[in-house]
Amino acid sequence: MRTINYIVVHCTATQPDAKIESIKKYWRDNLKWKNPGYHFMIKADGVVVNTLPIEQISNGVAGWNSQIINISYIGGIDKNNNPKDTRTPDQKASILKLLRELKSKFPKAKVQGHRDFPNVHKACPSFDAKKEYSGLQ
Ligand SMILES: [Zn+2]
């Protein structure tokens, strides 16, 4: 297993009802990515989908991915495509449960949002993950 220094929370920056298959198709066909953007994706109904084994490297934060497990909730923008925390109560509960499980496997990993990395000019994940999950550190 590679060394995991960060567990990073993202949003997909799509509408909350976007389908995982169509997001994966976008990565593959438009961005030409070989691997998915995230290891886990959390649907609006709280279902967690493992999109890549954690041993492999996903495409969440440019330059940092070798040391990251990337997770993302589906949503993160409003109807006008502006950043918005669209997490449902089910998503919030599933994210927290998943983060707890990952932290127990990788106790030294820091939990933070995509935007908490240097030189990231995105709102992702559209809420303050570092603050919200400070109790997990
Ligand atoms: Zn992100």
Coordinates of N, CA and C and ligand atoms in Angstrom, one line a residue:
M1 N 0.9 -1.2 0.0 CA 0.0 0.0 0.0 C 0.9 1.2 0.0
R2 N 0.5 2.3 -0.8 CA 1.2 3.5 -0.8 C 1.0 4.3 0.5
T3 N 1.8 5.3 0.8 CA 1.6 6.1 2.0 C 0.5 7.1 1.7
I4 N -0.5 7.1 2.6 CA -1.6 8.1 2.5 C -1.4 9.2 3.5
N5 N -1.2 10.4 3.0 CA -1.0 11.6 3.9 C -2.3 12.4 4.0
Y6 N -3.1 12.3 3.0 CA -4.4 13.1 3.0 C -5.6 12.2 2.6
I7 N -6.7 12.5 3.2 CA -8.0 12.1 2.8 C -8.7 13.3 2.4
V8 N -9.0 13.4 1.1 CA -9.5 14.7 0.6 C -11.0 14.6 0.1
V9 N -11.7 15.6 0.6 CA -13.2 15.7 0.3 C -13.4 16.6 -0.9
H10 N -14.1 16.1 -1.9 CA -14.5 16.9 -3.1 C -16.0 16.9 -3.3
C11 N -16.4 17.8 -4.2 CA -17.8 17.7 -4.8 C -17.6 17.4 -6.3
T12 N -18.5 16.9 -6.9 CA -18.4 16.6 -8.4 C -18.6 17.9 -9.2
A13 N -19.1 19.0 -8.6 CA -19.5 20.2 -9.3 C -20.5 19.9 -10.4
T14 N -21.4 19.0 -10.1 CA -22.5 18.7 -11.0 C -23.8 18.9 -10.2
Q15 N -24.9 18.8 -10.9 CA -26.2 18.7 -10.2 C -26.2 17.5 -9.3
P16 N -27.0 17.5 -8.2 CA -26.9 16.4 -7.2 C -27.5 15.1 -7.8
D17 N -28.2 15.2 -8.9 CA -28.8 13.9 -9.5 C -27.9 13.4 -10.7
A18 N -26.7 13.9 -10.8 CA -25.8 13.4 -11.9 C -25.5 12.0 -11.7
K19 N -25.4 11.2 -12.8 CA -25.1 9.8 -12.7 C -23.6 9.5 -12.7
I20 N -23.2 8.6 -11.9 CA -21.8 8.3 -11.8 C -21.2 7.9 -13.2
E21 N -22.0 7.1 -13.9 CA -21.6 6.6 -15.2 C -21.3 7.8 -16.2
S22 N -22.1 8.8 -16.1 CA -21.9 10.0 -17.0 C -20.7 10.8 -16.6
I23 N -20.5 10.9 -15.3 CA -19.3 11.6 -14.8 C -18.0 10.8 -15.2
K24 N -18.1 9.5 -15.1 CA -16.9 8.7 -15.5 C -16.6 8.8 -17.0
K25 N -17.7 8.9 -17.8 CA -17.6 9.0 -19.2 C -16.9 10.4 -19.6
Y26 N -17.3 11.4 -18.8 CA -16.7 12.7 -19.0 C -15.2 12.7 -18.8
W27 N -14.8 12.0 -17.7 CA -13.3 11.9 -17.4 C -12.6 11.2 -18.5
R28 N -13.2 10.1 -18.9 CA -12.6 9.2 -19.9 C -12.5 9.9 -21.3
D29 N -13.7 10.4 -21.7 CA -13.8 10.9 -23.1 C -13.3 12.4 -23.3
N30 N -13.7 13.2 -22.3 CA -13.3 14.7 -22.4 C -12.0 15.0 -21.8
L31 N -11.7 14.5 -20.7 CA -10.4 14.8 -20.0 C -9.3 13.8 -20.3
K32 N -9.7 12.7 -20.9 CA -8.7 11.6 -21.3 C -8.0 11.1 -20.1
W33 N -8.7 11.0 -19.0 CA -8.1 10.4 -17.8 C -8.1 8.9 -17.9
K34 N -7.0 8.2 -17.5 CA -7.0 6.8 -17.4 C -7.7 6.3 -16.2
N35 N -7.6 7.0 -15.1 CA -8.2 6.6 -13.8 C -9.3 7.6 -13.4
P36 N -10.2 7.1 -12.6 CA -11.3 8.0 -12.1 C -10.7 9.2 -11.3
G37 N -11.5 10.2 -11.1 CA -11.1 11.3 -10.3 C -11.1 11.0 -8.8
Y38 N -11.9 10.0 -8.4 CA -12.0 9.8 -6.9 C -12.0 8.3 -6.7
H39 N -11.8 7.9 -5.4 CA -11.9 6.5 -5.0 C -13.3 6.1 -4.6
F40 N -14.0 7.1 -4.0 CA -15.3 6.9 -3.5 C -16.2 8.0 -3.9
M41 N -17.4 7.7 -4.4 CA -18.4 8.7 -4.7 C -19.7 8.5 -3.9
I42 N -20.2 9.6 -3.3 CA -21.4 9.5 -2.5 C -22.6 10.1 -3.1
K43 N -23.6 9.2 -3.4 CA -24.8 9.7 -4.1 C -25.7 10.5 -3.1
A44 N -26.7 11.2 -3.7 CA -27.6 12.0 -2.9 C -28.3 11.2 -1.9
D45 N -28.6 9.9 -2.2 CA -29.3 9.1 -1.3 C -28.4 8.4 -0.2
G46 N -27.1 8.8 -0.2 CA -26.2 8.4 0.8 C -25.4 7.1 0.4
V47 N -25.8 6.5 -0.7 CA -25.0 5.3 -1.2 C -23.6 5.6 -1.6
V48 N -22.7 4.9 -1.0 CA -21.3 5.1 -1.3 C -20.8 4.1 -2.4
V49 N -20.2 4.6 -3.5 CA -19.8 3.8 -4.6 C -18.2 3.8 -4.6
N50 N -17.6 2.7 -4.6 CA -16.1 2.6 -4.6 C -15.8 2.6 -6.1
T51 N -15.2 3.7 -6.6 CA -14.9 3.8 -8.1 C -13.5 3.4 -8.4
L52 N -12.6 3.2 -7.4 CA -11.2 2.8 -7.7 C -10.7 2.2 -6.4
P53 N -9.9 1.0 -6.6 CA -9.3 0.5 -5.4 C -8.3 1.5 -4.8
I54 N -8.3 1.6 -3.4 CA -7.5 2.7 -2.8 C -6.0 2.5 -3.0
E55 N -5.6 1.3 -3.4 CA -4.2 1.1 -3.7 C -3.7 1.9 -5.0
Q56 N -4.7 2.2 -5.8 CA -4.4 2.9 -7.1 C -4.6 4.4 -6.9
I57 N -4.0 5.1 -7.8 CA -4.0 6.6 -7.7 C -5.1 7.2 -8.6
S58 N -5.9 8.1 -7.9 CA -7.0 8.7 -8.6 C -6.6 10.2 -9.0
N59 N -7.5 10.9 -9.6 CA -7.2 12.2 -10.2 C -7.8 13.4 -9.5
G60 N -7.7 13.5 -8.2 CA -8.5 14.5 -7.5 C -7.8 15.9 -7.3
V61 N -6.5 15.9 -7.0 CA -5.8 17.1 -6.7 C -4.4 17.1 -7.5
A62 N -4.3 17.8 -8.5 CA -3.1 17.8 -9.4 C -1.9 17.9 -8.6
G63 N -0.9 17.0 -8.8 CA 0.4 17.1 -8.1 C 0.5 16.4 -6.8
W64 N -0.7 16.0 -6.2 CA -0.7 15.4 -4.8 C -1.3 14.0 -4.8
N65 N -1.8 13.5 -5.9 CA -2.6 12.3 -5.8 C -1.9 11.1 -5.3
S66 N -0.6 11.0 -5.5 CA 0.0 9.7 -5.0 C -0.1 9.5 -3.5
Q67 N -0.4 10.6 -2.8 CA -0.5 10.5 -1.3 C -1.9 10.7 -0.8
I68 N -2.9 10.6 -1.7 CA -4.3 10.9 -1.4 C -5.3 9.8 -1.6
I69 N -6.2 9.7 -0.7 CA -7.5 9.0 -1.1 C -8.5 10.1 -1.3
N70 N -9.1 10.2 -2.5 CA -10.1 11.2 -2.9 C -11.5 10.7 -2.8
I71 N -12.3 11.4 -2.1 CA -13.7 11.0 -2.0 C -14.6 12.2 -2.4
S72 N -15.7 12.0 -3.0 CA -16.5 13.1 -3.5 C -18.0 12.9 -3.4
Y73 N -18.7 13.9 -2.9 CA -20.2 13.8 -2.9 C -20.7 14.3 -4.3
I74 N -21.8 13.8 -4.8 CA -22.3 14.2 -6.0 C -23.1 15.5 -5.8
G75 N -22.8 16.5 -6.4 CA -23.4 17.8 -6.2 C -22.4 18.9 -6.1
G76 N -22.7 20.0 -5.3 CA -21.8 21.0 -5.0 C -22.0 22.3 -5.8
I77 N -23.0 22.4 -6.7 CA -23.4 23.6 -7.3 C -24.9 23.8 -7.3
D78 N -25.3 25.1 -7.4 CA -26.7 25.4 -7.5 C -27.2 25.3 -9.0
K79 N -28.4 25.7 -9.2 CA -29.0 25.6 -10.5 C -28.3 26.5 -11.5
N80 N -27.6 27.6 -11.0 CA -26.9 28.5 -11.9 C -25.4 28.1 -12.0
N81 N -25.0 27.0 -11.5 CA -23.6 26.5 -11.6 C -22.7 27.3 -10.6
N82 N -23.3 27.9 -9.6 CA -22.4 28.5 -8.6 C -22.2 27.6 -7.5
P83 N -21.0 27.6 -6.8 CA -20.7 26.7 -5.7 C -21.8 26.8 -4.6
K84 N -22.2 25.6 -4.2 CA -23.2 25.5 -3.1 C -23.1 24.2 -2.4
D85 N -23.2 24.2 -1.1 CA -23.1 23.0 -0.4 C -24.5 22.3 -0.5
T86 N -24.6 21.3 -1.4 CA -25.9 20.7 -1.7 C -26.0 19.3 -1.0
R87 N -25.1 19.0 0.0 CA -25.2 17.7 0.6 C -26.5 17.5 1.3
T88 N -27.0 16.3 1.1 CA -28.2 15.9 1.8 C -27.9 15.3 3.1
P89 N -28.8 15.2 4.1 CA -28.5 14.6 5.3 C -27.9 13.2 5.2
D90 N -28.4 12.4 4.2 CA -27.8 11.0 3.9 C -26.4 11.1 3.5
Q91 N -26.1 12.1 2.6 CA -24.7 12.2 2.1 C -23.8 12.6 3.3
K92 N -24.3 13.6 4.1 CA -23.4 14.0 5.2 C -23.1 12.8 6.1
A93 N -24.1 12.0 6.4 CA -23.9 10.8 7.3 C -22.9 9.8 6.7
S94 N -23.1 9.6 5.4 CA -22.2 8.6 4.7 C -20.8 9.1 4.6
I95 N -20.6 10.4 4.3 CA -19.3 11.0 4.2 C -18.6 10.8 5.6
L96 N -19.3 11.1 6.6 CA -18.7 11.0 8.0 C -18.3 9.6 8.3
K97 N -19.2 8.7 8.0 CA -18.9 7.2 8.2 C -17.7 6.8 7.4
L98 N -17.7 7.2 6.2 CA -16.5 6.8 5.3 C -15.2 7.4 5.8
L99 N -15.3 8.6 6.2 CA -14.0 9.3 6.7 C -13.5 8.6 8.0
R100 N -14.5 8.2 8.8 CA -14.1 7.5 10.1 C -13.4 6.2 9.7
E101 N -14.0 5.5 8.8 CA -13.4 4.2 8.4 C -12.0 4.4 7.8
L102 N -11.9 5.4 6.9 CA -10.6 5.6 6.3 C -9.5 6.1 7.3
K103 N -10.0 6.9 8.3 CA -9.1 7.4 9.3 C -8.6 6.3 10.2
S104 N -9.5 5.3 10.4 CA -9.0 4.2 11.3 C -8.0 3.3 10.5
K105 N -8.1 3.3 9.2 CA -7.0 2.6 8.4 C -5.8 3.4 8.3
F106 N -5.9 4.7 8.2 CA -4.8 5.6 7.9 C -4.8 6.8 9.0
P107 N -4.5 6.4 10.2 CA -4.7 7.4 11.3 C -3.8 8.7 11.1
K108 N -2.7 8.6 10.4 CA -1.9 9.8 10.3 C -2.4 10.7 9.1
A109 N -3.3 10.3 8.3 CA -3.7 11.1 7.2 C -4.6 12.3 7.7
K110 N -4.3 13.4 7.0 CA -5.1 14.6 7.3 C -6.4 14.6 6.5
V111 N -7.5 15.0 7.1 CA -8.7 15.2 6.3 C -8.9 16.6 6.0
Q112 N -9.0 16.9 4.7 CA -9.3 18.3 4.3 C -10.0 18.3 2.9
G113 N -10.4 19.6 2.5 CA -11.0 19.7 1.2 C -10.0 20.0 0.1
H114 N -10.5 19.8 -1.1 CA -9.7 20.1 -2.3 C -9.1 21.5 -2.2
R115 N -10.0 22.5 -1.8 CA -9.5 23.9 -1.8 C -8.5 24.2 -0.7
D116 N -8.3 23.3 0.2 CA -7.3 23.5 1.3 C -5.9 23.3 0.8
F117 N -5.7 22.8 -0.4 CA -4.3 22.6 -0.9 C -3.8 24.0 -1.5
P118 N -2.5 24.2 -1.5 CA -2.0 25.5 -2.0 C -2.3 25.7 -3.5
N119 N -2.6 26.9 -3.9 CA -2.8 27.3 -5.3 C -4.0 26.6 -6.0
V120 N -4.9 26.2 -5.2 CA -6.2 25.7 -5.8 C -7.2 26.8 -5.8
H121 N -7.6 27.2 -7.0 CA -8.6 28.3 -7.2 C -9.9 27.7 -7.5
K122 N -10.4 26.9 -6.6 CA -11.7 26.3 -6.8 C -12.4 26.3 -5.5
A123 N -13.8 26.2 -5.5 CA -14.5 26.2 -4.2 C -14.7 24.8 -3.6
C124 N -14.3 23.8 -4.4 CA -14.5 22.4 -4.1 C -14.0 22.1 -2.7
P125 N -14.7 21.5 -1.8 CA -16.1 20.9 -2.0 C -17.3 21.7 -1.7
S126 N -17.1 23.1 -1.8 CA -18.3 24.0 -1.5 C -18.7 24.0 0.0
F127 N -17.8 23.6 0.9 CA -18.0 23.8 2.3 C -16.6 23.7 3.0
D128 N -16.5 24.1 4.2 CA -15.2 24.1 4.9 C -14.9 22.7 5.5
A129 N -14.4 21.8 4.7 CA -14.2 20.4 5.2 C -13.2 20.3 6.4
K130 N -12.2 21.1 6.3 CA -11.1 21.1 7.3 C -11.8 21.4 8.7
K131 N -12.6 22.4 8.7 CA -13.3 22.8 9.9 C -14.3 21.7 10.3
E132 N -15.1 21.3 9.4 CA -16.2 20.4 9.7 C -15.7 19.1 10.3
Y133 N -14.6 18.6 9.7 CA -14.0 17.3 10.1 C -12.8 17.4 11.1
S134 N -12.7 18.6 11.7 CA -11.5 18.8 12.6 C -11.5 17.8 13.7
G135 N -12.7 17.4 14.1 CA -12.8 16.4 15.2 C -12.2 15.0 14.8
L136 N -12.0 14.8 13.6 CA -11.4 13.5 13.1 C -9.9 13.5 13.1
Q137 N -9.3 14.6 13.2 CA -7.8 14.7 13.0 C -7.1 14.0 14.1
Ligands
ZN1 ZN -12.2 18.8 -6.1

